């Protein structure tokens, strides 16, 4: 199989470094570039060395335009505004994208889907195989259990995470709401305070905890008067997300357009 040439954005960040190492260590992938802003800690450094591997000869740069012609795909874990700007350039250049950024507005989500008419895009709030399976299990459980089972979601992340609830928690809530035919915007509760916070019949609670260096934990509870069912996933290393993102990039080979999720990548 021909090696896929990949650009990593957000190269100086925790996910960026893991993404770089995954690409460098995979026989079917080739690091075509590493992108980050000039103010980033890794700017100008050798991408391999910065990721904790031997030097690879690729410097972390801010010049995406120069690298686009030599790549096949881009793996992007950055910020919503940066991802949108990246997609504009990638669409013009005809380069496929894997988007792991979370916290998009609805307008930005719509733009991503529109862009997928020109290039192939895999977008996921979480690239782990376990979370992809958990989403399916939550959907099945919410469908099988009647509304006497209340649904509550708790997500835990490190104290530097910017968005809350996490994109993965929102995806889990959407999976449950879809199974029960509910409008998530109307039924989701992200906080309870005061003397009049009795739970409504179809409410889906989503609670975010932030502390320390927790990589990511998600628990979905189905609670009746007689029993509690808990479906849980814990990430032990960020590398699980990087491996999934690389698999997504490999999945996009020979695809010219379309919007895909990890369900498509894993065939579930």
PDB file of C-alpha atoms in Angstrom:
ATOM      1  CA  UNK A   1       0.000   0.000   0.000  1.00  0.00           C
ATOM      2  CA  UNK A   2       1.205   3.476  -0.852  1.00  0.00           C
ATOM      3  CA  UNK A   3       2.144   5.537   2.202  1.00  0.00           C
ATOM      4  CA  UNK A   4      -0.312   8.298   3.051  1.00  0.00           C
ATOM      5  CA  UNK A   5       1.321  11.697   3.556  1.00  0.00           C
ATOM      6  CA  UNK A   6      -0.129  13.418   6.614  1.00  0.00           C
ATOM      7  CA  UNK A   7       0.082  16.912   8.086  1.00  0.00           C
ATOM      8  CA  UNK A   8      -0.455  17.245  11.841  1.00  0.00           C
ATOM      9  CA  UNK A   9      -1.865  20.529  13.157  1.00  0.00           C
ATOM     10  CA  UNK A  10      -1.623  21.652  16.773  1.00  0.00           C
ATOM     11  CA  UNK A  11       1.759  19.919  16.683  1.00  0.00           C
ATOM     12  CA  UNK A  12       3.028  21.404  19.961  1.00  0.00           C
ATOM     13  CA  UNK A  13       0.076  20.239  22.033  1.00  0.00           C
ATOM     14  CA  UNK A  14      -0.386  17.003  23.956  1.00  0.00           C
ATOM     15  CA  UNK A  15      -2.498  15.460  21.222  1.00  0.00           C
ATOM     16  CA  UNK A  16      -0.269  16.885  18.509  1.00  0.00           C
ATOM     17  CA  UNK A  17       2.808  15.163  19.909  1.00  0.00           C
ATOM     18  CA  UNK A  18       0.975  11.848  20.183  1.00  0.00           C
ATOM     19  CA  UNK A  19      -0.352  12.240  16.646  1.00  0.00           C
ATOM     20  CA  UNK A  20       3.167  12.901  15.348  1.00  0.00           C
ATOM     21  CA  UNK A  21       4.606   9.828  17.056  1.00  0.00           C
ATOM     22  CA  UNK A  22       1.776   7.605  15.777  1.00  0.00           C
ATOM     23  CA  UNK A  23       2.341   8.762  12.194  1.00  0.00           C
ATOM     24  CA  UNK A  24       6.119   8.384  12.409  1.00  0.00           C
ATOM     25  CA  UNK A  25       5.821   4.861  13.798  1.00  0.00           C
ATOM     26  CA  UNK A  26       3.203   3.566  11.342  1.00  0.00           C
ATOM     27  CA  UNK A  27       4.527   1.826   8.202  1.00  0.00           C
ATOM     28  CA  UNK A  28       1.617   3.034   6.048  1.00  0.00           C
ATOM     29  CA  UNK A  29       1.978   6.699   7.025  1.00  0.00           C
ATOM     30  CA  UNK A  30       4.494   9.440   6.281  1.00  0.00           C
ATOM     31  CA  UNK A  31       4.746  12.738   8.173  1.00  0.00           C
ATOM     32  CA  UNK A  32       4.481  15.471   5.532  1.00  0.00           C
ATOM     33  CA  UNK A  33       4.379  18.400   7.937  1.00  0.00           C
ATOM     34  CA  UNK A  34       3.717  19.632  11.462  1.00  0.00           C
ATOM     35  CA  UNK A  35       1.834  22.891  11.993  1.00  0.00           C
ATOM     36  CA  UNK A  36       1.433  25.206  14.968  1.00  0.00           C
ATOM     37  CA  UNK A  37       1.387  28.927  15.690  1.00  0.00           C
ATOM     38  CA  UNK A  38       4.654  30.839  15.993  1.00  0.00           C
ATOM     39  CA  UNK A  39       4.051  31.432  19.708  1.00  0.00           C
ATOM     40  CA  UNK A  40       3.811  27.701  20.447  1.00  0.00           C
ATOM     41  CA  UNK A  41       6.453  25.951  22.532  1.00  0.00           C
ATOM     42  CA  UNK A  42       7.482  23.629  19.718  1.00  0.00           C
ATOM     43  CA  UNK A  43       7.654  26.128  16.863  1.00  0.00           C
ATOM     44  CA  UNK A  44      10.874  25.631  14.891  1.00  0.00           C
ATOM     45  CA  UNK A  45      11.713  22.337  16.623  1.00  0.00           C
ATOM     46  CA  UNK A  46      12.165  19.011  14.871  1.00  0.00           C
ATOM     47  CA  UNK A  47       8.741  17.342  15.083  1.00  0.00           C
ATOM     48  CA  UNK A  48      10.121  13.893  15.850  1.00  0.00           C
ATOM     49  CA  UNK A  49      12.420  15.091  18.608  1.00  0.00           C
ATOM     50  CA  UNK A  50       9.679  17.281  20.102  1.00  0.00           C
ATOM     51  CA  UNK A  51       7.376  14.242  20.201  1.00  0.00           C
ATOM     52  CA  UNK A  52      10.017  12.270  22.105  1.00  0.00           C
ATOM     53  CA  UNK A  53      11.361  10.269  19.152  1.00  0.00           C
ATOM     54  CA  UNK A  54      14.535  10.577  17.115  1.00  0.00           C
ATOM     55  CA  UNK A  55      14.756  13.631  14.782  1.00  0.00           C
ATOM     56  CA  UNK A  56      12.770  13.175  11.570  1.00  0.00           C
ATOM     57  CA  UNK A  57      13.878  16.228   9.594  1.00  0.00           C
ATOM     58  CA  UNK A  58      10.430  17.875   9.701  1.00  0.00           C
ATOM     59  CA  UNK A  59      10.316  21.223  11.493  1.00  0.00           C
ATOM     60  CA  UNK A  60       7.193  22.501  13.248  1.00  0.00           C
ATOM     61  CA  UNK A  61       6.111  25.499  11.189  1.00  0.00           C
ATOM     62  CA  UNK A  62       3.187  27.900  10.845  1.00  0.00           C
ATOM     63  CA  UNK A  63       3.149  27.786   7.029  1.00  0.00           C
ATOM     64  CA  UNK A  64       0.289  25.456   6.105  1.00  0.00           C
ATOM     65  CA  UNK A  65      -0.010  26.837   2.570  1.00  0.00           C
ATOM     66  CA  UNK A  66       3.508  25.686   1.735  1.00  0.00           C
ATOM     67  CA  UNK A  67       2.868  22.124   2.944  1.00  0.00           C
ATOM     68  CA  UNK A  68      -0.627  21.517   1.533  1.00  0.00           C
ATOM     69  CA  UNK A  69       0.562  20.560  -1.981  1.00  0.00           C
ATOM     70  CA  UNK A  70       2.694  17.680  -0.651  1.00  0.00           C
ATOM     71  CA  UNK A  71       0.130  16.032   1.665  1.00  0.00           C
ATOM     72  CA  UNK A  72      -2.749  13.605   1.198  1.00  0.00           C
ATOM     73  CA  UNK A  73      -4.604  14.307   4.442  1.00  0.00           C
ATOM     74  CA  UNK A  74      -4.572  16.474   7.556  1.00  0.00           C
ATOM     75  CA  UNK A  75      -5.179  15.394  11.151  1.00  0.00           C
ATOM     76  CA  UNK A  76      -6.467  18.387  13.107  1.00  0.00           C
ATOM     77  CA  UNK A  77      -6.867  18.699  16.871  1.00  0.00           C
ATOM     78  CA  UNK A  78      -6.942  22.456  17.471  1.00  0.00           C
ATOM     79  CA  UNK A  79      -9.660  25.023  18.165  1.00  0.00           C
ATOM     80  CA  UNK A  80     -13.021  25.477  16.425  1.00  0.00           C
ATOM     81  CA  UNK A  81     -11.982  28.698  14.666  1.00  0.00           C
ATOM     82  CA  UNK A  82      -8.645  27.206  13.579  1.00  0.00           C
ATOM     83  CA  UNK A  83     -10.347  24.063  12.287  1.00  0.00           C
ATOM     84  CA  UNK A  84     -12.790  26.101  10.206  1.00  0.00           C
ATOM     85  CA  UNK A  85      -9.959  28.101   8.624  1.00  0.00           C
ATOM     86  CA  UNK A  86      -8.046  24.884   7.981  1.00  0.00           C
ATOM     87  CA  UNK A  87     -11.066  23.304   6.280  1.00  0.00           C
ATOM     88  CA  UNK A  88     -11.429  26.301   3.987  1.00  0.00           C
ATOM     89  CA  UNK A  89      -7.843  25.881   2.788  1.00  0.00           C
ATOM     90  CA  UNK A  90      -8.067  22.088   2.637  1.00  0.00           C
ATOM     91  CA  UNK A  91     -11.242  22.272   0.577  1.00  0.00           C
ATOM     92  CA  UNK A  92      -9.623  24.620  -1.921  1.00  0.00           C
ATOM     93  CA  UNK A  93      -6.577  22.342  -2.155  1.00  0.00           C
ATOM     94  CA  UNK A  94      -8.633  19.132  -2.308  1.00  0.00           C
ATOM     95  CA  UNK A  95      -7.070  17.597   0.809  1.00  0.00           C
ATOM     96  CA  UNK A  96      -9.003  15.241   3.097  1.00  0.00           C
ATOM     97  CA  UNK A  97      -9.288  16.024   6.809  1.00  0.00           C
ATOM     98  CA  UNK A  98      -9.645  14.195  10.107  1.00  0.00           C
ATOM     99  CA  UNK A  99     -11.161  16.572  12.672  1.00  0.00           C
ATOM    100  CA  UNK A 100     -10.799  15.839  16.387  1.00  0.00           C
ATOM    101  CA  UNK A 101     -11.521  19.372  17.585  1.00  0.00           C
ATOM    102  CA  UNK A 102     -14.566  19.796  19.855  1.00  0.00           C
ATOM    103  CA  UNK A 103     -16.665  22.771  20.953  1.00  0.00           C
ATOM    104  CA  UNK A 104     -18.024  23.799  17.532  1.00  0.00           C
ATOM    105  CA  UNK A 105     -21.062  26.056  17.240  1.00  0.00           C
ATOM    106  CA  UNK A 106     -24.014  24.812  15.178  1.00  0.00           C
ATOM    107  CA  UNK A 107     -23.026  27.198  12.392  1.00  0.00           C
ATOM    108  CA  UNK A 108     -19.521  25.725  12.358  1.00  0.00           C
ATOM    109  CA  UNK A 109     -20.924  22.175  12.389  1.00  0.00           C
ATOM    110  CA  UNK A 110     -23.032  23.051   9.351  1.00  0.00           C
ATOM    111  CA  UNK A 111     -19.971  24.463   7.582  1.00  0.00           C
ATOM    112  CA  UNK A 112     -18.025  21.230   8.182  1.00  0.00           C
ATOM    113  CA  UNK A 113     -20.797  19.159   6.611  1.00  0.00           C
ATOM    114  CA  UNK A 114     -20.995  21.531   3.653  1.00  0.00           C
ATOM    115  CA  UNK A 115     -17.226  21.259   3.175  1.00  0.00           C
ATOM    116  CA  UNK A 116     -17.577  17.468   3.066  1.00  0.00           C
ATOM    117  CA  UNK A 117     -19.249  17.948  -0.299  1.00  0.00           C
ATOM    118  CA  UNK A 118     -15.845  18.937  -1.697  1.00  0.00           C
ATOM    119  CA  UNK A 119     -13.428  16.783   0.340  1.00  0.00           C
ATOM    120  CA  UNK A 120     -13.689  13.694   2.531  1.00  0.00           C
ATOM    121  CA  UNK A 121     -13.952  14.456   6.253  1.00  0.00           C
ATOM    122  CA  UNK A 122     -13.937  12.201   9.301  1.00  0.00           C
ATOM    123  CA  UNK A 123     -15.135  14.102  12.364  1.00  0.00           C
ATOM    124  CA  UNK A 124     -15.404  12.615  15.834  1.00  0.00           C
ATOM    125  CA  UNK A 125     -15.524  13.915  19.373  1.00  0.00           C
ATOM    126  CA  UNK A 126     -13.545  10.833  20.397  1.00  0.00           C
ATOM    127  CA  UNK A 127     -11.478   8.513  18.195  1.00  0.00           C
ATOM    128  CA  UNK A 128     -11.173   5.522  20.527  1.00  0.00           C
ATOM    129  CA  UNK A 129     -12.684   2.185  19.519  1.00  0.00           C
ATOM    130  CA  UNK A 130     -14.133   1.884  23.020  1.00  0.00           C
ATOM    131  CA  UNK A 131     -16.097   5.129  22.820  1.00  0.00           C
ATOM    132  CA  UNK A 132     -17.420   4.194  19.380  1.00  0.00           C
ATOM    133  CA  UNK A 133     -18.707   0.949  20.886  1.00  0.00           C
ATOM    134  CA  UNK A 134     -20.048   2.789  23.959  1.00  0.00           C
ATOM    135  CA  UNK A 135     -22.094   5.101  21.724  1.00  0.00           C
ATOM    136  CA  UNK A 136     -23.712   2.068  20.129  1.00  0.00           C
ATOM    137  CA  UNK A 137     -24.390   0.443  23.507  1.00  0.00           C
ATOM    138  CA  UNK A 138     -25.939   3.633  24.897  1.00  0.00           C
ATOM    139  CA  UNK A 139     -28.227   3.890  21.898  1.00  0.00           C
ATOM    140  CA  UNK A 140     -29.335   0.268  22.315  1.00  0.00           C
ATOM    141  CA  UNK A 141     -29.810   0.579  26.083  1.00  0.00           C
ATOM    142  CA  UNK A 142     -31.816   3.802  25.805  1.00  0.00           C
ATOM    143  CA  UNK A 143     -34.027   2.137  23.217  1.00  0.00           C
ATOM    144  CA  UNK A 144     -34.504  -1.092  25.181  1.00  0.00           C
ATOM    145  CA  UNK A 145     -35.175   0.531  28.567  1.00  0.00           C
ATOM    146  CA  UNK A 146     -38.376   2.521  29.047  1.00  0.00           C
ATOM    147  CA  UNK A 147     -38.602   6.003  30.532  1.00  0.00           C
ATOM    148  CA  UNK A 148     -38.751   4.623  34.075  1.00  0.00           C
ATOM    149  CA  UNK A 149     -34.965   4.516  33.666  1.00  0.00           C
ATOM    150  CA  UNK A 150     -33.530   8.011  34.100  1.00  0.00           C
ATOM    151  CA  UNK A 151     -30.428   8.804  32.043  1.00  0.00           C
ATOM    152  CA  UNK A 152     -27.497  10.632  33.617  1.00  0.00           C
ATOM    153  CA  UNK A 153     -24.012  11.162  32.153  1.00  0.00           C
ATOM    154  CA  UNK A 154     -20.865  12.065  34.070  1.00  0.00           C
ATOM    155  CA  UNK A 155     -17.657  13.026  32.256  1.00  0.00           C
ATOM    156  CA  UNK A 156     -14.257  13.701  33.838  1.00  0.00           C
ATOM    157  CA  UNK A 157     -11.291  15.476  32.263  1.00  0.00           C
ATOM    158  CA  UNK A 158      -8.075  17.272  33.189  1.00  0.00           C
ATOM    159  CA  UNK A 159      -8.237  20.790  34.614  1.00  0.00           C
ATOM    160  CA  UNK A 160      -7.049  22.430  31.378  1.00  0.00           C
ATOM    161  CA  UNK A 161      -9.905  21.291  29.141  1.00  0.00           C
ATOM    162  CA  UNK A 162     -11.691  24.308  27.708  1.00  0.00           C
ATOM    163  CA  UNK A 163     -15.127  23.057  26.646  1.00  0.00           C
ATOM    164  CA  UNK A 164     -17.804  21.537  28.860  1.00  0.00           C
ATOM    165  CA  UNK A 165     -19.613  19.241  28.605  1.00  0.00           C
ATOM    166  CA  UNK A 166     -17.067  17.337  26.542  1.00  0.00           C
ATOM    167  CA  UNK A 167     -17.829  16.613  22.916  1.00  0.00           C
ATOM    168  CA  UNK A 168     -17.927  12.923  23.770  1.00  0.00           C
ATOM    169  CA  UNK A 169     -20.479  13.464  26.552  1.00  0.00           C
ATOM    170  CA  UNK A 170     -22.656  15.415  24.130  1.00  0.00           C
ATOM    171  CA  UNK A 171     -22.358  12.600  21.581  1.00  0.00           C
ATOM    172  CA  UNK A 172     -23.436  10.096  24.234  1.00  0.00           C
ATOM    173  CA  UNK A 173     -26.379  12.303  25.187  1.00  0.00           C
ATOM    174  CA  UNK A 174     -27.358  12.598  21.520  1.00  0.00           C
ATOM    175  CA  UNK A 175     -27.210   8.811  21.133  1.00  0.00           C
ATOM    176  CA  UNK A 176     -29.565   8.373  24.092  1.00  0.00           C
ATOM    177  CA  UNK A 177     -31.919  11.139  22.970  1.00  0.00           C
ATOM    178  CA  UNK A 178     -32.093   9.770  19.434  1.00  0.00           C
ATOM    179  CA  UNK A 179     -32.994   6.311  20.716  1.00  0.00           C
ATOM    180  CA  UNK A 180     -35.882   7.745  22.731  1.00  0.00           C
ATOM    181  CA  UNK A 181     -37.066  10.222  20.116  1.00  0.00           C
ATOM    182  CA  UNK A 182     -36.220  13.219  22.296  1.00  0.00           C
ATOM    183  CA  UNK A 183     -35.074  16.732  21.435  1.00  0.00           C
ATOM    184  CA  UNK A 184     -31.746  16.947  23.258  1.00  0.00           C
ATOM    185  CA  UNK A 185     -31.723  20.753  23.314  1.00  0.00           C
ATOM    186  CA  UNK A 186     -34.966  20.727  25.274  1.00  0.00           C
ATOM    187  CA  UNK A 187     -34.203  17.771  27.535  1.00  0.00           C
ATOM    188  CA  UNK A 188     -30.493  18.144  28.421  1.00  0.00           C
ATOM    189  CA  UNK A 189     -29.664  19.479  31.885  1.00  0.00           C
ATOM    190  CA  UNK A 190     -26.045  20.487  32.539  1.00  0.00           C
ATOM    191  CA  UNK A 191     -26.485  21.782  36.079  1.00  0.00           C
ATOM    192  CA  UNK A 192     -28.902  21.761  39.008  1.00  0.00           C
ATOM    193  CA  UNK A 193     -29.079  24.434  41.677  1.00  0.00           C
ATOM    194  CA  UNK A 194     -31.748  25.895  43.913  1.00  0.00           C
ATOM    195  CA  UNK A 195     -34.935  24.692  45.540  1.00  0.00           C
ATOM    196  CA  UNK A 196     -36.936  23.858  42.400  1.00  0.00           C
ATOM    197  CA  UNK A 197     -34.773  21.412  40.455  1.00  0.00           C
ATOM    198  CA  UNK A 198     -36.940  18.313  40.426  1.00  0.00           C
ATOM    199  CA  UNK A 199     -36.029  16.059  37.548  1.00  0.00           C
ATOM    200  CA  UNK A 200     -38.380  16.159  34.559  1.00  0.00           C
ATOM    201  CA  UNK A 201     -39.602  12.918  32.987  1.00  0.00           C
ATOM    202  CA  UNK A 202     -37.364  12.937  29.897  1.00  0.00           C
ATOM    203  CA  UNK A 203     -34.433  14.893  31.278  1.00  0.00           C
ATOM    204  CA  UNK A 204     -30.917  13.769  30.317  1.00  0.00           C
ATOM    205  CA  UNK A 205     -28.412  15.023  32.863  1.00  0.00           C
ATOM    206  CA  UNK A 206     -24.838  15.756  31.788  1.00  0.00           C
ATOM    207  CA  UNK A 207     -22.316  16.636  34.491  1.00  0.00           C
ATOM    208  CA  UNK A 208     -18.720  17.743  33.832  1.00  0.00           C
ATOM    209  CA  UNK A 209     -15.900  17.252  36.363  1.00  0.00           C
ATOM    210  CA  UNK A 210     -12.489  18.898  35.902  1.00  0.00           C
ATOM    211  CA  UNK A 211      -9.344  18.063  37.843  1.00  0.00           C
ATOM    212  CA  UNK A 212      -5.732  16.967  37.709  1.00  0.00           C
ATOM    213  CA  UNK A 213      -4.532  15.073  34.650  1.00  0.00           C
ATOM    214  CA  UNK A 214      -7.556  12.877  33.901  1.00  0.00           C
ATOM    215  CA  UNK A 215      -7.314  11.985  30.208  1.00  0.00           C
ATOM    216  CA  UNK A 216     -10.990  11.182  29.844  1.00  0.00           C
ATOM    217  CA  UNK A 217     -13.671   9.170  31.632  1.00  0.00           C
ATOM    218  CA  UNK A 218     -17.303   8.860  30.579  1.00  0.00           C
ATOM    219  CA  UNK A 219     -20.066   7.075  32.479  1.00  0.00           C
ATOM    220  CA  UNK A 220     -23.675   6.729  31.357  1.00  0.00           C
ATOM    221  CA  UNK A 221     -26.189   5.717  34.030  1.00  0.00           C
ATOM    222  CA  UNK A 222     -29.644   4.222  33.466  1.00  0.00           C
ATOM    223  CA  UNK A 223     -31.389   4.520  36.832  1.00  0.00           C
ATOM    224  CA  UNK A 224     -34.767   3.071  37.827  1.00  0.00           C
ATOM    225  CA  UNK A 225     -36.378   2.694  41.244  1.00  0.00           C
ATOM    226  CA  UNK A 226     -35.010  -0.855  41.477  1.00  0.00           C
ATOM    227  CA  UNK A 227     -31.623  -0.898  39.733  1.00  0.00           C
ATOM    228  CA  UNK A 228     -28.754   1.098  38.249  1.00  0.00           C
ATOM    229  CA  UNK A 229     -26.998   0.201  35.002  1.00  0.00           C
ATOM    230  CA  UNK A 230     -23.662   1.918  34.358  1.00  0.00           C
ATOM    231  CA  UNK A 231     -21.820   1.916  31.023  1.00  0.00           C
ATOM    232  CA  UNK A 232     -18.322   3.338  31.409  1.00  0.00           C
ATOM    233  CA  UNK A 233     -15.192   4.063  29.380  1.00  0.00           C
ATOM    234  CA  UNK A 234     -11.823   5.256  30.698  1.00  0.00           C
ATOM    235  CA  UNK A 235      -8.945   6.376  28.481  1.00  0.00           C
ATOM    236  CA  UNK A 236      -5.589   5.321  29.924  1.00  0.00           C
ATOM    237  CA  UNK A 237      -3.483   7.094  27.288  1.00  0.00           C
ATOM    238  CA  UNK A 238      -4.002   9.831  24.708  1.00  0.00           C
ATOM    239  CA  UNK A 239      -2.371   7.486  22.231  1.00  0.00           C
ATOM    240  CA  UNK A 240      -5.698   5.677  21.856  1.00  0.00           C
ATOM    241  CA  UNK A 241      -7.118   8.841  20.274  1.00  0.00           C
ATOM    242  CA  UNK A 242      -4.093   9.286  18.005  1.00  0.00           C
ATOM    243  CA  UNK A 243      -4.256   5.689  16.798  1.00  0.00           C
ATOM    244  CA  UNK A 244      -7.933   6.139  15.984  1.00  0.00           C
ATOM    245  CA  UNK A 245      -7.299   9.406  14.151  1.00  0.00           C
ATOM    246  CA  UNK A 246      -4.580   7.779  12.058  1.00  0.00           C
ATOM    247  CA  UNK A 247      -6.917   4.890  11.216  1.00  0.00           C
ATOM    248  CA  UNK A 248      -9.450   7.505  10.124  1.00  0.00           C
ATOM    249  CA  UNK A 249      -6.881   9.132   7.821  1.00  0.00           C
ATOM    250  CA  UNK A 250      -6.041   5.739   6.308  1.00  0.00           C
ATOM    251  CA  UNK A 251      -9.775   5.109   5.848  1.00  0.00           C
ATOM    252  CA  UNK A 252     -10.026   8.277   3.740  1.00  0.00           C
ATOM    253  CA  UNK A 253      -7.513   7.062   1.162  1.00  0.00           C
ATOM    254  CA  UNK A 254      -9.120   6.972  -2.307  1.00  0.00           C
ATOM    255  CA  UNK A 255     -12.156   8.917  -1.049  1.00  0.00           C
ATOM    256  CA  UNK A 256     -12.850  12.267  -2.692  1.00  0.00           C
ATOM    257  CA  UNK A 257     -15.776  13.580  -0.661  1.00  0.00           C
ATOM    258  CA  UNK A 258     -18.237  12.728   2.085  1.00  0.00           C
ATOM    259  CA  UNK A 259     -18.822  13.183   5.813  1.00  0.00           C
ATOM    260  CA  UNK A 260     -17.827  10.180   7.932  1.00  0.00           C
ATOM    261  CA  UNK A 261     -17.732   9.199  11.602  1.00  0.00           C
ATOM    262  CA  UNK A 262     -15.807   6.559  13.529  1.00  0.00           C
ATOM    263  CA  UNK A 263     -18.747   4.209  12.944  1.00  0.00           C
ATOM    264  CA  UNK A 264     -17.850   4.313   9.262  1.00  0.00           C
ATOM    265  CA  UNK A 265     -14.139   3.862   9.979  1.00  0.00           C
ATOM    266  CA  UNK A 266     -14.742   0.813  12.185  1.00  0.00           C
ATOM    267  CA  UNK A 267     -17.669  -0.537  10.173  1.00  0.00           C
ATOM    268  CA  UNK A 268     -20.095  -0.673  13.096  1.00  0.00           C
TER     269      UNK A 268
END
